mmCIF file of C-alpha atoms and ligand atoms in Angstrom:
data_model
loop_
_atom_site.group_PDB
_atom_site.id
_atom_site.type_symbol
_atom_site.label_atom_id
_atom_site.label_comp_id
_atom_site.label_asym_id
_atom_site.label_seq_id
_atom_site.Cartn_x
_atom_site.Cartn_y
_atom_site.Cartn_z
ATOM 1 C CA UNK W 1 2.103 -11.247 -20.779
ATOM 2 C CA UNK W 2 0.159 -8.350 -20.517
ATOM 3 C CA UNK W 3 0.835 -5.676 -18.481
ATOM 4 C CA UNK W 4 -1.720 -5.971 -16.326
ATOM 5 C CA UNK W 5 -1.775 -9.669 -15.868
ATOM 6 C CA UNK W 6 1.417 -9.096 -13.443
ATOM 7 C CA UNK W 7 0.060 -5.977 -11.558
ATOM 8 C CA UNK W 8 -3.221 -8.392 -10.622
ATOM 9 C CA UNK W 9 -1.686 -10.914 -9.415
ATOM 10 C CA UNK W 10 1.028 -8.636 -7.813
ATOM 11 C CA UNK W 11 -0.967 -6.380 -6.239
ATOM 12 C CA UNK W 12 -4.204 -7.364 -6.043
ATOM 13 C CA UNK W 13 -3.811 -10.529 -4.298
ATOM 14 C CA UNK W 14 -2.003 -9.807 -0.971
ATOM 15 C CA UNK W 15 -5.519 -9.522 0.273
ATOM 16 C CA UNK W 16 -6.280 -13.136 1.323
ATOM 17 C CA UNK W 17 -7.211 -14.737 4.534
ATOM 18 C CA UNK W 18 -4.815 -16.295 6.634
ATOM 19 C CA UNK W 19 -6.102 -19.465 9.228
ATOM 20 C CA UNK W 20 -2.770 -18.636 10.899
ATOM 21 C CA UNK W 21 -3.788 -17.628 14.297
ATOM 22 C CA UNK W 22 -2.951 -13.669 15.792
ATOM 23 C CA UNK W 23 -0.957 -13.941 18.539
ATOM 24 C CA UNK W 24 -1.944 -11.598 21.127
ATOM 25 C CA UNK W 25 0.896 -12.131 23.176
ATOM 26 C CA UNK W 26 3.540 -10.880 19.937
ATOM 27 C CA UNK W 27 1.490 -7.603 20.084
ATOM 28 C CA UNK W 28 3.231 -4.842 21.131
ATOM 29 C CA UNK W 29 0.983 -1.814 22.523
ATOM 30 C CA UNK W 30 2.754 1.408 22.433
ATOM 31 C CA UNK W 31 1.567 5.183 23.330
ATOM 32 C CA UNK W 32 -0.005 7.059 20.313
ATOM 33 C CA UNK W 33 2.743 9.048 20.200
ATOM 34 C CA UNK W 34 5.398 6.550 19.451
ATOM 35 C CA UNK W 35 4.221 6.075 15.958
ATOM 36 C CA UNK W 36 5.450 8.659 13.321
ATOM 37 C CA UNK W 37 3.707 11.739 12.417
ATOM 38 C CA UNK W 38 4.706 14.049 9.929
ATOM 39 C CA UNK W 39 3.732 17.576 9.440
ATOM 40 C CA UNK W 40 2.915 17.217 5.623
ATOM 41 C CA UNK W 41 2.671 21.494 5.522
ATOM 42 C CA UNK W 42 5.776 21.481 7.163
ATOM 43 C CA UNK W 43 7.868 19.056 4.313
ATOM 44 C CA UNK W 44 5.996 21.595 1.161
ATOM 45 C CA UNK W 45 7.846 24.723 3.057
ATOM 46 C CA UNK W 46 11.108 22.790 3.011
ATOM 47 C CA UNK W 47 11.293 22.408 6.236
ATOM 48 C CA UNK W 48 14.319 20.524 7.320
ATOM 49 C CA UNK W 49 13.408 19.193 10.405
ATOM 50 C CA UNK W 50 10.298 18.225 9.532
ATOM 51 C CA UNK W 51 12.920 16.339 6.565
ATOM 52 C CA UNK W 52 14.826 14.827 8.754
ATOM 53 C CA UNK W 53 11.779 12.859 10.626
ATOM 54 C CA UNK W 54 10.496 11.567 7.381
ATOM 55 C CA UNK W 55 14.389 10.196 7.283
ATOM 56 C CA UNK W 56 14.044 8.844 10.327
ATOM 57 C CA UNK W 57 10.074 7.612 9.924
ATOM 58 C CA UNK W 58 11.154 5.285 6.985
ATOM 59 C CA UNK W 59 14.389 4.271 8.314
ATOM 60 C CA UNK W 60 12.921 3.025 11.744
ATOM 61 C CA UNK W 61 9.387 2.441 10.910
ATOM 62 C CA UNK W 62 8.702 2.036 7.606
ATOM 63 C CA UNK W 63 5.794 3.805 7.767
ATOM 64 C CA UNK W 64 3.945 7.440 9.390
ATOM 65 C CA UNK W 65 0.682 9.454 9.564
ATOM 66 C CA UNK W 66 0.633 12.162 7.445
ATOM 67 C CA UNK W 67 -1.360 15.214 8.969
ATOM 68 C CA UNK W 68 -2.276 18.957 7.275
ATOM 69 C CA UNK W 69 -1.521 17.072 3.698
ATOM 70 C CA UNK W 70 -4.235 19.264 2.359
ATOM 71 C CA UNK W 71 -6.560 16.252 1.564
ATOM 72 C CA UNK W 72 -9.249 17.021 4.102
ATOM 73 C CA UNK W 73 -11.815 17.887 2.216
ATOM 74 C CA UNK W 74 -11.449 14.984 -0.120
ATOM 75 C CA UNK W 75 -11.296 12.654 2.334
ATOM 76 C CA UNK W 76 -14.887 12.597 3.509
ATOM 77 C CA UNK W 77 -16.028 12.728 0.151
ATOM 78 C CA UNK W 78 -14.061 9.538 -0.775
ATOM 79 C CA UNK W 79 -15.190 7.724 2.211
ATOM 80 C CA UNK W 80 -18.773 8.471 2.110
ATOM 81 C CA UNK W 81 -18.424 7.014 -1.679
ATOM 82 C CA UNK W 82 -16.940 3.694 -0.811
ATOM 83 C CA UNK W 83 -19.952 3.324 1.440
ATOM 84 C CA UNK W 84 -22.609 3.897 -0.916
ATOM 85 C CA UNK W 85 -20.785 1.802 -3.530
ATOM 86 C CA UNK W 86 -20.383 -1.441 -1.225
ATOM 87 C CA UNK W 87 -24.237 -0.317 -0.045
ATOM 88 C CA UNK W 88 -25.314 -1.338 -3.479
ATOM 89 C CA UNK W 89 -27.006 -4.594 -3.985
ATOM 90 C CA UNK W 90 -24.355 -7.412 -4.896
ATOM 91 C CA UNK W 91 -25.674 -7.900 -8.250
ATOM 92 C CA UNK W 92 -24.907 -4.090 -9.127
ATOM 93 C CA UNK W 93 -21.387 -4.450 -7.341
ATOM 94 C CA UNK W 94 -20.698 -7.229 -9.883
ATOM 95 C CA UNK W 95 -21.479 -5.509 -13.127
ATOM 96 C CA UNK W 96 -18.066 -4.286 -12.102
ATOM 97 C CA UNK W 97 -16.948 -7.636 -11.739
ATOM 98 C CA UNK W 98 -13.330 -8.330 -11.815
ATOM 99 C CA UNK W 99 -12.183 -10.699 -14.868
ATOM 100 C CA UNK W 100 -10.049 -13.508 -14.388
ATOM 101 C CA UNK W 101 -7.453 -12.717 -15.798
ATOM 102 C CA UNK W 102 -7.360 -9.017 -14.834
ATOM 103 C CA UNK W 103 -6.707 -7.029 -12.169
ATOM 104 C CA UNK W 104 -9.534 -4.150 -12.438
ATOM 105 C CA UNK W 105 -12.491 -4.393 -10.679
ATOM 106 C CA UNK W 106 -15.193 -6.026 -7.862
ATOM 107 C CA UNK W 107 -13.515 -8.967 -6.167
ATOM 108 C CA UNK W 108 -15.468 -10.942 -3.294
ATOM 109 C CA UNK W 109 -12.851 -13.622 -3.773
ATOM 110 C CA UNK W 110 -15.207 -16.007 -1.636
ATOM 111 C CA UNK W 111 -13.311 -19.774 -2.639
ATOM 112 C CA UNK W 112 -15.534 -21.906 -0.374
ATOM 113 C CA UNK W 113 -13.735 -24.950 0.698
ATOM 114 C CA UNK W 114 -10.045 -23.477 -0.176
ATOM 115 C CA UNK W 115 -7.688 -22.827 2.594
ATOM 116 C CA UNK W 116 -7.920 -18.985 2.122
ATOM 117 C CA UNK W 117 -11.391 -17.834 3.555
ATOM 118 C CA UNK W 118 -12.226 -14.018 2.583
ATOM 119 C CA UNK W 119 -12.965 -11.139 4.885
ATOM 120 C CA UNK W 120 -13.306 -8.381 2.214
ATOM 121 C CA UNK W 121 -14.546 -6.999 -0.738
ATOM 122 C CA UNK W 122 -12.553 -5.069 -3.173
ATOM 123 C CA UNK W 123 -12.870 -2.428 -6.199
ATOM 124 C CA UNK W 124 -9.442 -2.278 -7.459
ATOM 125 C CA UNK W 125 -8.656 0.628 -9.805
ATOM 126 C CA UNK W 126 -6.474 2.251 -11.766
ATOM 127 C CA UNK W 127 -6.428 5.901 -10.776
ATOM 128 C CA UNK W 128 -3.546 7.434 -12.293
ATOM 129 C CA UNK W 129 -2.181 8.617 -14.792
ATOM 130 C CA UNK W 130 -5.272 9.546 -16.223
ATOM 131 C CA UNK W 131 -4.971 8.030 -19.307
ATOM 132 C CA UNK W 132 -4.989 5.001 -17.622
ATOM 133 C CA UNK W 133 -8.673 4.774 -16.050
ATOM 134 C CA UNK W 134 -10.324 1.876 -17.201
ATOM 135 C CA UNK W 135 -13.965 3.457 -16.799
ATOM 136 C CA UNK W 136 -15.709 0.166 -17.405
ATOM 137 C CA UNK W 137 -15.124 -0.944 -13.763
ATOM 138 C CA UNK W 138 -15.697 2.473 -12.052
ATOM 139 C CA UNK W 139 -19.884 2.234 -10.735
ATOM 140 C CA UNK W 140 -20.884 5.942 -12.330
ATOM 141 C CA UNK W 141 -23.879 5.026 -11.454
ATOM 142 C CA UNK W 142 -22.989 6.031 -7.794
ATOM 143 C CA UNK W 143 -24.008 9.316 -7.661
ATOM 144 C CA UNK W 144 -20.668 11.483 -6.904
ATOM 145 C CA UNK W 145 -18.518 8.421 -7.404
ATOM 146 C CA UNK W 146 -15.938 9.819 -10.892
ATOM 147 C CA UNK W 147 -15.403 13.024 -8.815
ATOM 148 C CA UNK W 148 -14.533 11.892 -5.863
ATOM 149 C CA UNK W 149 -11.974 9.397 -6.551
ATOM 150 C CA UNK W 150 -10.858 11.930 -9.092
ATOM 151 C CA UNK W 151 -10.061 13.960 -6.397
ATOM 152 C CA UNK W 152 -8.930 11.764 -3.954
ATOM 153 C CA UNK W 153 -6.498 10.126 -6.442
ATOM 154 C CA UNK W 154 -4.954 13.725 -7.335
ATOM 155 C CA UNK W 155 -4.738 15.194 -4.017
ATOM 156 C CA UNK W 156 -2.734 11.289 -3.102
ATOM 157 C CA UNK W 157 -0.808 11.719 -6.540
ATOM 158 C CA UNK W 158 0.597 15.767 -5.515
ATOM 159 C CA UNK W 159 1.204 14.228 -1.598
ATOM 160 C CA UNK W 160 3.340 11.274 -3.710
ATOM 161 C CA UNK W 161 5.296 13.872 -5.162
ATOM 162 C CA UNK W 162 6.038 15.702 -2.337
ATOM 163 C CA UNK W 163 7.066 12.623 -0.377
ATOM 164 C CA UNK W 164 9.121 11.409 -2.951
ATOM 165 C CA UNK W 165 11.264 14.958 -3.807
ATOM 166 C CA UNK W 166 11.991 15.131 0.105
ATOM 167 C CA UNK W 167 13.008 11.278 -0.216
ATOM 168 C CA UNK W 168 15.534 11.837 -3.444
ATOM 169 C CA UNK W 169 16.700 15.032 -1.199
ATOM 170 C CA UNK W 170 17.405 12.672 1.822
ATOM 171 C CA UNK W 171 18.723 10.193 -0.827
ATOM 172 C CA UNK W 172 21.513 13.256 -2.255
ATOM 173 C CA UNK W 173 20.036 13.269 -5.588
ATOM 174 C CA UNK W 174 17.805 16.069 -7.393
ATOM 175 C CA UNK W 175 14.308 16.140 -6.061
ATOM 176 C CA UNK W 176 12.747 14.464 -9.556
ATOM 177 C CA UNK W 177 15.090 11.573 -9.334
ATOM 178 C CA UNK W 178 13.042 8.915 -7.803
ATOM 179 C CA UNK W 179 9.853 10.352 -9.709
ATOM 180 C CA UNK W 180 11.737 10.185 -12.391
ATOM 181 C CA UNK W 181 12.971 6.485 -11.748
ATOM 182 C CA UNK W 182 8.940 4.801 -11.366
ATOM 183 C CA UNK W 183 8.403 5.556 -15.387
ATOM 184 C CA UNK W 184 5.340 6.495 -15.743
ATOM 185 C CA UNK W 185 4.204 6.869 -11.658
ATOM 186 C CA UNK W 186 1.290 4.716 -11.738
ATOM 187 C CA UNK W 187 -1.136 4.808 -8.936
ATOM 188 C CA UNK W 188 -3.593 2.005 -8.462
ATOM 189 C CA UNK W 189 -6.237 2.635 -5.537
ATOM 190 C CA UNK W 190 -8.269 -0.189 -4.152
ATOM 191 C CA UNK W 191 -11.652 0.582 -1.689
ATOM 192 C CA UNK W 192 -11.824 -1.999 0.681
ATOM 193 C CA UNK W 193 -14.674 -3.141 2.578
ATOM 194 C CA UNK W 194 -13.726 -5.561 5.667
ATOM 195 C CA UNK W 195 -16.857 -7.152 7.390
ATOM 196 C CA UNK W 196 -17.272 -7.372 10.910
ATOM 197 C CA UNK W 197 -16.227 -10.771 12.125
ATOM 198 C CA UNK W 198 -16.881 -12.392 15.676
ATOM 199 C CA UNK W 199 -13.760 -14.163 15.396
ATOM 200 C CA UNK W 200 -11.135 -11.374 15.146
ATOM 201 C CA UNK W 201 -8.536 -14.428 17.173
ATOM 202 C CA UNK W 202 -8.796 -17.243 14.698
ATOM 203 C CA UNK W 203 -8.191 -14.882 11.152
ATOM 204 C CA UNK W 204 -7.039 -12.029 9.794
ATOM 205 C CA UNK W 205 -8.859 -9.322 7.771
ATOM 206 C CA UNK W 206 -5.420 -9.403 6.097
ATOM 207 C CA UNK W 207 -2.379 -11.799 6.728
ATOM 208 C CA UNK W 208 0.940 -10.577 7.285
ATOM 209 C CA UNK W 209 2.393 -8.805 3.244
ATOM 210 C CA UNK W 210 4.501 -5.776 1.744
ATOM 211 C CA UNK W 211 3.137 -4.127 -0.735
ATOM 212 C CA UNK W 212 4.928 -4.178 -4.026
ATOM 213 C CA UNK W 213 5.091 -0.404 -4.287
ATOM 214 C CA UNK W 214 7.269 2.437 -4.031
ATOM 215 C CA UNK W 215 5.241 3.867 -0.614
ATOM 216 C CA UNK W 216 1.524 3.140 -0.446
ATOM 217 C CA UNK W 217 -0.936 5.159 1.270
ATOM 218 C CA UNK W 218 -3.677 3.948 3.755
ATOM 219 C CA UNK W 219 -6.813 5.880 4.409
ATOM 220 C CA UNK W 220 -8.734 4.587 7.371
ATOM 221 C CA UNK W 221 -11.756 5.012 9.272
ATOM 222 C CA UNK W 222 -10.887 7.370 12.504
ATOM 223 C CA UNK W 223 -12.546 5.215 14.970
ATOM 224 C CA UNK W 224 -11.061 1.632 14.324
ATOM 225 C CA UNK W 225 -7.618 0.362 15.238
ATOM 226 C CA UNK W 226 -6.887 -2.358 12.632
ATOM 227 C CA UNK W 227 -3.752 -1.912 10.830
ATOM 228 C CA UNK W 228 -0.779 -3.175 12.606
ATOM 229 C CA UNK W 229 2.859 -2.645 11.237
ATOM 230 C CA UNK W 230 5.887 -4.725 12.157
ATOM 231 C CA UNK W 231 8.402 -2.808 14.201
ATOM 232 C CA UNK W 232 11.355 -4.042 16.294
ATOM 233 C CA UNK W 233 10.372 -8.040 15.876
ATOM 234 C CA UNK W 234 6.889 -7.065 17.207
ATOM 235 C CA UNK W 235 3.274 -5.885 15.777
ATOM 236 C CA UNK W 236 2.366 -2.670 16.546
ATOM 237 C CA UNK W 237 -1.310 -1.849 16.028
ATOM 238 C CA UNK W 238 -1.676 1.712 14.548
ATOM 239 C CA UNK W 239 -4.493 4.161 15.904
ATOM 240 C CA UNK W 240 -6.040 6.347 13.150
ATOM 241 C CA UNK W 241 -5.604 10.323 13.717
ATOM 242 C CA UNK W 242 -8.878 11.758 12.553
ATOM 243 C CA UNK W 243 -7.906 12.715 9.117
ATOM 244 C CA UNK W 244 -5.014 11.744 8.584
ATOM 245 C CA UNK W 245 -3.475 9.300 5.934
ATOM 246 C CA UNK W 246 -0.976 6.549 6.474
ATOM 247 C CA UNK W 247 1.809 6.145 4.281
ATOM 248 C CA UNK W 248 3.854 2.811 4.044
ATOM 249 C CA UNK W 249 7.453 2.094 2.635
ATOM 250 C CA UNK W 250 6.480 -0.638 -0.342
ATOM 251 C CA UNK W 251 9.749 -3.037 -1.497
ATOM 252 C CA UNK W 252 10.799 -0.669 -4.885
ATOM 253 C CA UNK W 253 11.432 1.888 -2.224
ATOM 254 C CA UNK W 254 13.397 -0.541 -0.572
ATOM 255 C CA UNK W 255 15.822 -1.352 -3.108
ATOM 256 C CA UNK W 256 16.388 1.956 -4.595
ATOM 257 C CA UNK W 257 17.360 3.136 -1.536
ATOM 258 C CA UNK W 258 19.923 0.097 -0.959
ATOM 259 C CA UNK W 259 18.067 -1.118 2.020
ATOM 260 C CA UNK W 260 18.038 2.045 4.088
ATOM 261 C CA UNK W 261 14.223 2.035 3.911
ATOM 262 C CA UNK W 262 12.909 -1.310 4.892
ATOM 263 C CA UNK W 263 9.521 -2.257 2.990
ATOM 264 C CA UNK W 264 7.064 -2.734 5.674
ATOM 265 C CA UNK W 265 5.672 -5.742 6.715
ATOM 266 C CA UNK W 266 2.021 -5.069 7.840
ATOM 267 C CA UNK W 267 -1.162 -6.913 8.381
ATOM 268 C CA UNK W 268 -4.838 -6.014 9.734
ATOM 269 C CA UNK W 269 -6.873 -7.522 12.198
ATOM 270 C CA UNK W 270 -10.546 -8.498 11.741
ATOM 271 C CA UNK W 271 -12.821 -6.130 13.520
ATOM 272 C CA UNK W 272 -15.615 -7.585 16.096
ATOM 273 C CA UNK W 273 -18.419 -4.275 16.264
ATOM 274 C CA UNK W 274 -18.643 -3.325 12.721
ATOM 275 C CA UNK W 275 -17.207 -3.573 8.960
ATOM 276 C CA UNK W 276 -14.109 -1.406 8.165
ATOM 277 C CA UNK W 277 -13.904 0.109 5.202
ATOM 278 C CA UNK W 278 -10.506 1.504 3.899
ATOM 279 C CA UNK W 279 -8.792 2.908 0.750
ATOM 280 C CA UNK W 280 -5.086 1.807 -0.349
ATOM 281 C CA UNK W 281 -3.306 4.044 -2.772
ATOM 282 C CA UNK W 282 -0.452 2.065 -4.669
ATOM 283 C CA UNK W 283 2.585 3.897 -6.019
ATOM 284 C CA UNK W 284 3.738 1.732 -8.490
ATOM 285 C CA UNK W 285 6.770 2.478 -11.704
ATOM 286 C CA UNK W 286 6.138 1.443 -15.046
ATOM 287 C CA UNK W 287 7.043 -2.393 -16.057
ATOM 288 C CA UNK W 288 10.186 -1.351 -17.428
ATOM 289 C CA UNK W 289 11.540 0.279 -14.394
ATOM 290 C CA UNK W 290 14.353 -0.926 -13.315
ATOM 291 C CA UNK W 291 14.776 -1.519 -9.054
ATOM 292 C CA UNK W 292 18.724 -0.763 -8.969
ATOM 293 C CA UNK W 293 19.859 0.898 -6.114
ATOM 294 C CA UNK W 294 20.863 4.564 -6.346
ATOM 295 C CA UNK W 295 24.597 5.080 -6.911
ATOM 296 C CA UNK W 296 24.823 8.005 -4.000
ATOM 297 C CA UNK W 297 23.388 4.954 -1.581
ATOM 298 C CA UNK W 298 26.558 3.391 -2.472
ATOM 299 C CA UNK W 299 29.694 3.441 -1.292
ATOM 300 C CA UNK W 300 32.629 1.288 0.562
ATOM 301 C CA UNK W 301 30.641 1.288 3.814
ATOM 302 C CA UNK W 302 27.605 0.314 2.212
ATOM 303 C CA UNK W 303 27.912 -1.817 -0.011
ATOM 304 C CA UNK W 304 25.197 -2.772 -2.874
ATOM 305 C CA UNK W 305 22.818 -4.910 -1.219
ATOM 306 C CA UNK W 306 20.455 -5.306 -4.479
ATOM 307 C CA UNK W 307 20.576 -6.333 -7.934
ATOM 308 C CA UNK W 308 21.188 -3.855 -11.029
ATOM 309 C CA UNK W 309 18.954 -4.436 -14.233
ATOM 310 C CA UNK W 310 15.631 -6.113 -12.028
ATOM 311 C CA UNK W 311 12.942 -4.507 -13.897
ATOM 312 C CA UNK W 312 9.592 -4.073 -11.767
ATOM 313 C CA UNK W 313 8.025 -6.702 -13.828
ATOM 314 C CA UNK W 314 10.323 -9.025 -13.614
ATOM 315 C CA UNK W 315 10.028 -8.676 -9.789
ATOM 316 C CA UNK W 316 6.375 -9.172 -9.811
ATOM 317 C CA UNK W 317 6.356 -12.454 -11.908
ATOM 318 C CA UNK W 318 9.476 -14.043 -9.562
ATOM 319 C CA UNK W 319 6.597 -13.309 -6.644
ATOM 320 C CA UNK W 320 3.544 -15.070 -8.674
ATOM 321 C CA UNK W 321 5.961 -18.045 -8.772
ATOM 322 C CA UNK W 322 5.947 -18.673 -5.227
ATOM 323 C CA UNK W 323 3.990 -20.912 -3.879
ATOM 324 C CA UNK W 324 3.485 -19.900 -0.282
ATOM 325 C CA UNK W 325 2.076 -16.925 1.367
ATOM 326 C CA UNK W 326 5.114 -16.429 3.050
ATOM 327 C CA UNK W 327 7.054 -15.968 -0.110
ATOM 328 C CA UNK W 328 5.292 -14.124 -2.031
ATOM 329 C CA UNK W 329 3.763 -11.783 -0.230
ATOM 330 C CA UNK W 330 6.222 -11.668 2.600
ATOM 331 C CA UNK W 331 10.008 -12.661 1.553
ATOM 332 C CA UNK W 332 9.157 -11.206 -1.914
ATOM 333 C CA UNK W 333 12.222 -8.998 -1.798
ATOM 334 C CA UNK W 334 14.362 -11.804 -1.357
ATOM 335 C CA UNK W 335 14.772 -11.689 -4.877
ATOM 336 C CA UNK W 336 16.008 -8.649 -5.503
ATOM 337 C CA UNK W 337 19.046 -8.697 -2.987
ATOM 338 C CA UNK W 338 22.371 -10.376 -4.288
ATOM 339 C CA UNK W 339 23.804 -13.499 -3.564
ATOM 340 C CA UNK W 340 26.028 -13.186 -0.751
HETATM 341 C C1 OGA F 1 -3.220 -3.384 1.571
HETATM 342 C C2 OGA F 1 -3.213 -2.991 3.003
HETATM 343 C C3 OGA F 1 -4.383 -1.991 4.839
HETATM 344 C C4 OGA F 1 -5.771 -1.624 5.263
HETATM 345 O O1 OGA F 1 -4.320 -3.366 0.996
HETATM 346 O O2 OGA F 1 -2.150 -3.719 1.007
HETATM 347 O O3 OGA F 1 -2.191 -3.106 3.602
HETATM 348 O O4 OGA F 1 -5.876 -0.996 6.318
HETATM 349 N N1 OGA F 1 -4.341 -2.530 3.544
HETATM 350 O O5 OGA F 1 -6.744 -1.928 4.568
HETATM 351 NI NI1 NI F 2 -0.586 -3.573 2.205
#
């Protein structure tokens, strides 16, 4: 098995179309403020405070906006470049075409006639480490293209490390811990494009998932409420801030922190005026790494709800054996818990 082989199918393929219906009624509006936002300039000073709401962003929500994370000027860049690369005629999108049996590249997924229908188009990369870019699937041909991602994927990579030292802090271990504990910190970034769709009731742009990840970040257009995280039982749509970047609590996360932090179970609605385009940056360890709680989350009050010795791989391929959506992309972290 190659390495890749279980990323693809891991990773890449949460992104199906659900017939299940959305349920209005199980949607939960809530005032913009009631979603987390964290003061990303704030957690770089040290600020405890500003610690203490990550703590209680991930514990309760599984997911916050991140504002003044120093990405701002990136940010338009990357965005205007996922337009002009999904602008390109379809036979230029597909001399990026994604193999088979791999999980790089241009994926319109349509399967006519299967139960899945598709809603989206996707250029799955990997952006970091470095080493790792796989240039034969990035379009250099868009002018701008190399540079921006570039960017964008190291401005996400020095946010991931921030996030993650204030996490092992929260966690009582040294701030390189859980950087430390991915491997190699991979980070896979996939531009989405979701059409419009005049039926935003009978599918989903995306059906209900966690993402197999440490924490995952979302960047979304300002203007279109899509995303919707589960909170409480209920689905809570989440309303962009200009600018800022979403960041989700993936299922690794989950288990090294012996179920403190829930990985999030999220999901995004079609949208009726106009395609949405978005950009998903995946934190992900190396195959080897293994998902074991951390010792300081033990202790006789809490006692170790996940397995020792699950390496991330291993995780991945128990999910590719499931055979419904449910399972694999939502009850996925069934198996790293213990028997009871
Ligand atoms: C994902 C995801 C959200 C979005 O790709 O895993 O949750 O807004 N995407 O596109
Ligand atoms: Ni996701």
């Amino acid at each position: 098995m190659q390495q890749g082989e279980g990323l693809g199918n891991g990773i890449s393929s949460p992104v199906k179309i659900s017939v299940q219906e959305p349920k209005s009624s199980e949607i939960r509006l809530v005032s913009d403020d009631d979603v987390p936002v964290i003061d990303f300039s704030l957690l770089g000073r040290g600020d405890e405070g500003e610690r203490k709401k990550l703590d209680v962003a991930c514990q309760e929500w599984g997911f916050f906006q991140i504002i003044n994370h120093g990405a701002e000027e990136a940010i338009p860049k990357m965005k205007a470049t996922v337009i002009d690369f999904y602008d390109l005629p379809l036979s230029e999108k597909n001399k990026y075409a994604m193999p088979p049996d791999y999980f790089e590249g241009y994926s319109q997924d349509n399967k006519v006639g299967e139960r899945k229908r598709d809603w989206y188009d996707i250029l799955w990369l990997l952006t970091m480490p470095p080493h790792s870019r796989n240039t034969k699937y990035w379009p250099l041909t868009v002018p701008g293209f190399k540079e921006s991602v570039e960017e964008y994927a190291t401005q996400v990579q020095r946010v991931t490390y921030e996030i993650l030292g204030n996490l092992s802090l929260l966690m009582r271990v040294e701030r390189d811990v859980l950087k430390e504990l991915h491997g190699e910190v991979k980070q896979g970034t996939r531009l989405n494009y979701y059409p419009a769709c005049a039926r935003p009731d009978l599918v989903f742009a995306l059906s209900p998932h966690h993402d197999y990840t440490s924490i995952s970040f979302v960047l979304q257009e300002d203007d279109i409420t899509a995303l919707q995280i589960k909170h409480k039982e209920m689905w809570v749509p989440v309303k962009p801030i200009p600018n800022a970047i979403s960041v989700l609590v993936g299922d690794v996360l989950e288990s090294w922190s012996n179920g403190k932090y829930k990985g999030l179970e999220h999901r995004v609605v079609a949208n009726v005026e106009k395609p949405r385009i978005s950009v998903i940056s995946f934190v992900i360890p190396s195959d080897e790494a293994e998902l074991n709680p951390l010792k300081t989350m033990v202790d006789d009050d809490h006692p170790p709800i996940y397995k020792n010795g699950v390496k991330y791989i291993d995780y991945l391929l128990y999910a590719n054996t499931k055979e419904t959506e449910e399972d694999k992309y939502v009850n996925n972290i069934e198996y790293l818990k213990r028997e009871i």
